[in-house]
Amino acid sequence: MTTLRQFTMDDLFKFNNINLDVLTETYNMSFYMSYMAKWPESFMVAEAPNGSLMGYVLGKAEGKDQLWHGHVSAVTVAPTYRRLGLAKTLMDQFETLCVDTYNAYFVDLFVRASNHLAQNMYTKFGYIKYRQVLGYYAGECPEDAWDMRKALPRDREKRSIIPLTEPVLPEDLEW
């Protein structure tokens, strides 16, 4: 049986099976530790009965007023545990946290414009393409991103998910 629990410092030594994947954004250790320090409840892991890590969601709360929201920095599942619904389970858990703990208006995330598989998955989870962010992903192969959003119950009128018609630049992002 899969266990969902808060990510711990020890997990940093056990999650290579998840992170060593071309579709997973990998960060430096200080990035993960800052999330554990600031938003420990938003960094959750799925653990297999044998103790191996199956996947995780790395999130936070940010913004103000009607832009107060949960942000998913990463959700990923190890290749051996894909197609079991774990990404949906992790996202549902984070969304519940955003409703019950943060009282957020929406959840957002960024996804590479070329990652159609992830875009389709998030669409099935109820997310919409809110806006295109030009040049969001830097590096050897710069790439645009889609800012995808899902309205939460606090946003009764669903204002947070009215798509923008024009692309934006990273420096135009609010948070």
PDB file of C-alpha atoms in Angstrom:
ATOM      1  CA  MET A   1       0.000   0.000   0.000  1.00  0.00           C
ATOM      2  CA  THR A   2       1.264   3.452  -0.901  1.00  0.00           C
ATOM      3  CA  THR A   3       1.837   5.935   1.914  1.00  0.00           C
ATOM      4  CA  LEU A   4       1.546   9.684   1.387  1.00  0.00           C
ATOM      5  CA  ARG A   5       3.626  11.643   3.873  1.00  0.00           C
ATOM      6  CA  GLN A   6       5.634  14.799   4.322  1.00  0.00           C
ATOM      7  CA  PHE A   7       9.049  14.828   2.628  1.00  0.00           C
ATOM      8  CA  THR A   8      11.953  14.571   5.108  1.00  0.00           C
ATOM      9  CA  MET A   9      15.637  15.464   4.947  1.00  0.00           C
ATOM     10  CA  ASP A  10      16.515  11.753   4.650  1.00  0.00           C
ATOM     11  CA  ASP A  11      14.428  11.554   1.477  1.00  0.00           C
ATOM     12  CA  LEU A  12      16.976  13.804  -0.255  1.00  0.00           C
ATOM     13  CA  PHE A  13      19.236  10.748  -0.338  1.00  0.00           C
ATOM     14  CA  LYS A  14      16.540   8.452  -1.714  1.00  0.00           C
ATOM     15  CA  PHE A  15      14.878  10.299  -4.581  1.00  0.00           C
ATOM     16  CA  ASN A  16      17.343   9.859  -7.442  1.00  0.00           C
ATOM     17  CA  ASN A  17      15.099   7.184  -8.963  1.00  0.00           C
ATOM     18  CA  ILE A  18      12.503   9.922  -9.385  1.00  0.00           C
ATOM     19  CA  ASN A  19      14.712  12.851 -10.393  1.00  0.00           C
ATOM     20  CA  LEU A  20      16.926  11.080 -12.929  1.00  0.00           C
ATOM     21  CA  ASP A  21      14.391  11.502 -15.685  1.00  0.00           C
ATOM     22  CA  VAL A  22      14.567  13.876 -18.659  1.00  0.00           C
ATOM     23  CA  LEU A  23      11.056  15.225 -18.021  1.00  0.00           C
ATOM     24  CA  THR A  24      11.746  16.100 -14.378  1.00  0.00           C
ATOM     25  CA  GLU A  25      13.015  19.537 -13.439  1.00  0.00           C
ATOM     26  CA  THR A  26      15.822  18.946 -10.967  1.00  0.00           C
ATOM     27  CA  TYR A  27      16.974  21.590  -8.513  1.00  0.00           C
ATOM     28  CA  ASN A  28      19.946  21.998  -6.187  1.00  0.00           C
ATOM     29  CA  MET A  29      19.760  20.743  -2.602  1.00  0.00           C
ATOM     30  CA  SER A  30      19.331  24.223  -1.115  1.00  0.00           C
ATOM     31  CA  PHE A  31      16.170  24.676  -3.204  1.00  0.00           C
ATOM     32  CA  TYR A  32      14.582  21.509  -1.772  1.00  0.00           C
ATOM     33  CA  MET A  33      15.695  22.419   1.747  1.00  0.00           C
ATOM     34  CA  SER A  34      14.190  25.915   1.463  1.00  0.00           C
ATOM     35  CA  TYR A  35      10.807  24.358   0.612  1.00  0.00           C
ATOM     36  CA  MET A  36      11.117  21.979   3.552  1.00  0.00           C
ATOM     37  CA  ALA A  37      11.835  24.951   5.827  1.00  0.00           C
ATOM     38  CA  LYS A  38       9.174  27.347   4.505  1.00  0.00           C
ATOM     39  CA  TRP A  39       6.361  25.055   3.293  1.00  0.00           C
ATOM     40  CA  PRO A  40       6.981  21.608   4.821  1.00  0.00           C
ATOM     41  CA  GLU A  41       3.315  20.640   4.510  1.00  0.00           C
ATOM     42  CA  SER A  42       3.488  21.282   0.742  1.00  0.00           C
ATOM     43  CA  PHE A  43       6.370  18.910   0.067  1.00  0.00           C
ATOM     44  CA  MET A  44       4.814  15.447  -0.022  1.00  0.00           C
ATOM     45  CA  VAL A  45       6.105  12.075  -1.091  1.00  0.00           C
ATOM     46  CA  ALA A  46       4.484   8.796  -2.087  1.00  0.00           C
ATOM     47  CA  GLU A  47       6.327   5.878  -0.500  1.00  0.00           C
ATOM     48  CA  ALA A  48       6.091   2.215  -1.514  1.00  0.00           C
ATOM     49  CA  PRO A  49       5.689  -0.560   1.077  1.00  0.00           C
ATOM     50  CA  ASN A  50       9.388  -1.421   0.656  1.00  0.00           C
ATOM     51  CA  GLY A  51      10.375   2.148   1.601  1.00  0.00           C
ATOM     52  CA  SER A  52      11.342   3.305  -1.877  1.00  0.00           C
ATOM     53  CA  LEU A  53      10.065   6.657  -3.053  1.00  0.00           C
ATOM     54  CA  MET A  54       7.523   6.530  -5.845  1.00  0.00           C
ATOM     55  CA  GLY A  55       6.939  10.230  -6.503  1.00  0.00           C
ATOM     56  CA  TYR A  56       6.586  13.633  -4.925  1.00  0.00           C
ATOM     57  CA  VAL A  57       4.914  17.004  -5.183  1.00  0.00           C
ATOM     58  CA  LEU A  58       6.852  20.140  -4.305  1.00  0.00           C
ATOM     59  CA  GLY A  59       4.615  23.129  -3.704  1.00  0.00           C
ATOM     60  CA  LYS A  60       4.163  26.396  -1.864  1.00  0.00           C
ATOM     61  CA  ALA A  61       1.693  29.195  -1.221  1.00  0.00           C
ATOM     62  CA  GLU A  62       2.287  32.682  -2.593  1.00  0.00           C
ATOM     63  CA  GLY A  63       0.620  35.864  -3.817  1.00  0.00           C
ATOM     64  CA  LYS A  64      -1.787  38.284  -2.204  1.00  0.00           C
ATOM     65  CA  ASP A  65      -5.429  39.231  -2.413  1.00  0.00           C
ATOM     66  CA  GLN A  66      -7.142  37.419  -5.323  1.00  0.00           C
ATOM     67  CA  LEU A  67      -3.740  36.193  -6.526  1.00  0.00           C
ATOM     68  CA  TRP A  68      -3.204  34.179  -3.317  1.00  0.00           C
ATOM     69  CA  HIS A  69      -2.593  30.673  -4.631  1.00  0.00           C
ATOM     70  CA  GLY A  70      -0.831  27.366  -4.370  1.00  0.00           C
ATOM     71  CA  HIS A  71       2.055  26.857  -6.756  1.00  0.00           C
ATOM     72  CA  VAL A  72       3.344  23.456  -7.864  1.00  0.00           C
ATOM     73  CA  SER A  73       7.078  23.704  -8.489  1.00  0.00           C
ATOM     74  CA  ALA A  74       7.340  20.002  -9.321  1.00  0.00           C
ATOM     75  CA  VAL A  75       5.237  16.880  -9.396  1.00  0.00           C
ATOM     76  CA  THR A  76       6.923  13.765 -10.632  1.00  0.00           C
ATOM     77  CA  VAL A  77       6.646  10.003 -10.429  1.00  0.00           C
ATOM     78  CA  ALA A  78       9.455   7.470 -10.857  1.00  0.00           C
ATOM     79  CA  PRO A  79       9.233   5.677 -14.227  1.00  0.00           C
ATOM     80  CA  THR A  80       8.530   2.302 -12.574  1.00  0.00           C
ATOM     81  CA  TYR A  81       5.467   3.710 -10.803  1.00  0.00           C
ATOM     82  CA  ARG A  82       3.878   5.660 -13.658  1.00  0.00           C
ATOM     83  CA  ARG A  83       0.387   4.953 -14.996  1.00  0.00           C
ATOM     84  CA  LEU A  84      -0.886   4.106 -11.496  1.00  0.00           C
ATOM     85  CA  GLY A  85      -2.598   7.429 -10.826  1.00  0.00           C
ATOM     86  CA  LEU A  86       0.083   8.674  -8.416  1.00  0.00           C
ATOM     87  CA  ALA A  87       0.455  12.084 -10.063  1.00  0.00           C
ATOM     88  CA  LYS A  88      -3.304  12.613  -9.697  1.00  0.00           C
ATOM     89  CA  THR A  89      -3.176  11.480  -6.065  1.00  0.00           C
ATOM     90  CA  LEU A  90      -0.293  13.851  -5.290  1.00  0.00           C
ATOM     91  CA  MET A  91      -1.972  16.768  -7.065  1.00  0.00           C
ATOM     92  CA  ASP A  92      -5.288  16.072  -5.301  1.00  0.00           C
ATOM     93  CA  GLN A  93      -3.474  16.063  -1.964  1.00  0.00           C
ATOM     94  CA  PHE A  94      -1.802  19.394  -2.737  1.00  0.00           C
ATOM     95  CA  GLU A  95      -5.052  20.943  -3.971  1.00  0.00           C
ATOM     96  CA  THR A  96      -6.798  19.844  -0.768  1.00  0.00           C
ATOM     97  CA  LEU A  97      -4.026  21.476   1.245  1.00  0.00           C
ATOM     98  CA  CYS A  98      -4.462  24.670  -0.780  1.00  0.00           C
ATOM     99  CA  VAL A  99      -8.187  24.705   0.027  1.00  0.00           C
ATOM    100  CA  ASP A 100      -8.100  23.596   3.670  1.00  0.00           C
ATOM    101  CA  THR A 101      -4.869  25.180   4.900  1.00  0.00           C
ATOM    102  CA  TYR A 102      -4.038  28.078   2.582  1.00  0.00           C
ATOM    103  CA  ASN A 103      -7.578  29.082   1.554  1.00  0.00           C
ATOM    104  CA  ALA A 104      -6.160  29.768  -1.904  1.00  0.00           C
ATOM    105  CA  TYR A 105      -8.032  31.011  -4.964  1.00  0.00           C
ATOM    106  CA  PHE A 106      -6.279  28.711  -7.417  1.00  0.00           C
ATOM    107  CA  VAL A 107      -3.357  26.373  -8.028  1.00  0.00           C
ATOM    108  CA  ASP A 108      -0.865  27.061 -10.806  1.00  0.00           C
ATOM    109  CA  LEU A 109       2.136  25.387 -12.352  1.00  0.00           C
ATOM    110  CA  PHE A 110       4.456  25.890 -15.301  1.00  0.00           C
ATOM    111  CA  VAL A 111       5.002  23.250 -17.955  1.00  0.00           C
ATOM    112  CA  ARG A 112       7.325  23.210 -20.946  1.00  0.00           C
ATOM    113  CA  ALA A 113       5.563  24.145 -24.184  1.00  0.00           C
ATOM    114  CA  SER A 114       6.986  20.979 -25.778  1.00  0.00           C
ATOM    115  CA  ASN A 115       5.723  18.674 -22.999  1.00  0.00           C
ATOM    116  CA  HIS A 116       2.353  17.806 -24.498  1.00  0.00           C
ATOM    117  CA  LEU A 117       2.043  14.661 -22.389  1.00  0.00           C
ATOM    118  CA  ALA A 118       2.147  16.715 -19.173  1.00  0.00           C
ATOM    119  CA  GLN A 119      -0.171  19.374 -20.603  1.00  0.00           C
ATOM    120  CA  ASN A 120      -2.728  16.686 -21.457  1.00  0.00           C
ATOM    121  CA  MET A 121      -2.388  15.152 -17.998  1.00  0.00           C
ATOM    122  CA  TYR A 122      -2.972  18.503 -16.273  1.00  0.00           C
ATOM    123  CA  THR A 123      -5.933  19.217 -18.555  1.00  0.00           C
ATOM    124  CA  LYS A 124      -7.463  15.903 -17.419  1.00  0.00           C
ATOM    125  CA  PHE A 125      -6.892  17.074 -13.824  1.00  0.00           C
ATOM    126  CA  GLY A 126      -8.960  20.212 -14.547  1.00  0.00           C
ATOM    127  CA  TYR A 127      -6.208  22.736 -15.354  1.00  0.00           C
ATOM    128  CA  ILE A 128      -6.417  25.236 -18.199  1.00  0.00           C
ATOM    129  CA  LYS A 129      -3.718  27.022 -20.170  1.00  0.00           C
ATOM    130  CA  TYR A 130      -3.893  30.438 -18.570  1.00  0.00           C
ATOM    131  CA  ARG A 131      -1.000  32.157 -20.361  1.00  0.00           C
ATOM    132  CA  GLN A 132       2.131  31.481 -22.375  1.00  0.00           C
ATOM    133  CA  VAL A 133       5.405  32.638 -20.812  1.00  0.00           C
ATOM    134  CA  LEU A 134       8.034  33.331 -23.467  1.00  0.00           C
ATOM    135  CA  GLY A 135      11.552  32.079 -22.684  1.00  0.00           C
ATOM    136  CA  TYR A 136      10.594  30.834 -19.207  1.00  0.00           C
ATOM    137  CA  TYR A 137      13.018  27.903 -19.315  1.00  0.00           C
ATOM    138  CA  ALA A 138      16.582  29.112 -19.755  1.00  0.00           C
ATOM    139  CA  GLY A 139      19.702  27.078 -20.448  1.00  0.00           C
ATOM    140  CA  GLU A 140      21.137  25.255 -23.407  1.00  0.00           C
ATOM    141  CA  CYS A 141      17.725  24.874 -25.053  1.00  0.00           C
ATOM    142  CA  PRO A 142      15.573  27.830 -23.960  1.00  0.00           C
ATOM    143  CA  GLU A 143      11.880  27.174 -24.153  1.00  0.00           C
ATOM    144  CA  ASP A 144       8.514  28.780 -23.528  1.00  0.00           C
ATOM    145  CA  ALA A 145       6.196  27.585 -20.779  1.00  0.00           C
ATOM    146  CA  TRP A 146       2.486  27.375 -20.247  1.00  0.00           C
ATOM    147  CA  ASP A 147       1.191  28.715 -16.958  1.00  0.00           C
ATOM    148  CA  MET A 148      -1.635  26.273 -16.222  1.00  0.00           C
ATOM    149  CA  ARG A 149      -4.224  26.973 -13.550  1.00  0.00           C
ATOM    150  CA  LYS A 150      -7.080  25.349 -11.722  1.00  0.00           C
ATOM    151  CA  ALA A 151      -9.622  27.433  -9.827  1.00  0.00           C
ATOM    152  CA  LEU A 152     -10.405  26.407  -6.253  1.00  0.00           C
ATOM    153  CA  PRO A 153     -13.725  26.869  -4.403  1.00  0.00           C
ATOM    154  CA  ARG A 154     -12.720  30.270  -2.981  1.00  0.00           C
ATOM    155  CA  ASP A 155     -12.727  31.644  -6.566  1.00  0.00           C
ATOM    156  CA  ARG A 156     -16.481  31.284  -6.986  1.00  0.00           C
ATOM    157  CA  GLU A 157     -16.547  33.303 -10.210  1.00  0.00           C
ATOM    158  CA  LYS A 158     -13.506  31.496 -11.682  1.00  0.00           C
ATOM    159  CA  ARG A 159     -11.743  34.791 -12.436  1.00  0.00           C
ATOM    160  CA  SER A 160      -8.321  33.225 -11.856  1.00  0.00           C
ATOM    161  CA  ILE A 161      -8.667  30.992 -14.890  1.00  0.00           C
ATOM    162  CA  ILE A 162      -9.815  33.434 -17.561  1.00  0.00           C
ATOM    163  CA  PRO A 163      -7.029  32.881 -20.120  1.00  0.00           C
ATOM    164  CA  LEU A 164      -4.856  35.780 -21.221  1.00  0.00           C
ATOM    165  CA  THR A 165      -4.756  36.335 -24.971  1.00  0.00           C
ATOM    166  CA  GLU A 166      -1.182  37.646 -25.216  1.00  0.00           C
ATOM    167  CA  PRO A 167       2.032  35.920 -24.089  1.00  0.00           C
ATOM    168  CA  VAL A 168       4.064  37.411 -21.230  1.00  0.00           C
ATOM    169  CA  LEU A 169       7.759  37.482 -20.367  1.00  0.00           C
ATOM    170  CA  PRO A 170       9.209  35.943 -17.178  1.00  0.00           C
ATOM    171  CA  GLU A 171       9.842  39.394 -15.745  1.00  0.00           C
ATOM    172  CA  ASP A 172       6.109  40.147 -16.100  1.00  0.00           C
ATOM    173  CA  LEU A 173       5.131  37.330 -13.737  1.00  0.00           C
ATOM    174  CA  GLU A 174       3.644  38.472 -10.442  1.00  0.00           C
ATOM    175  CA  TRP A 175       5.425  35.927  -8.235  1.00  0.00           C
TER     176      TRP A 175
END
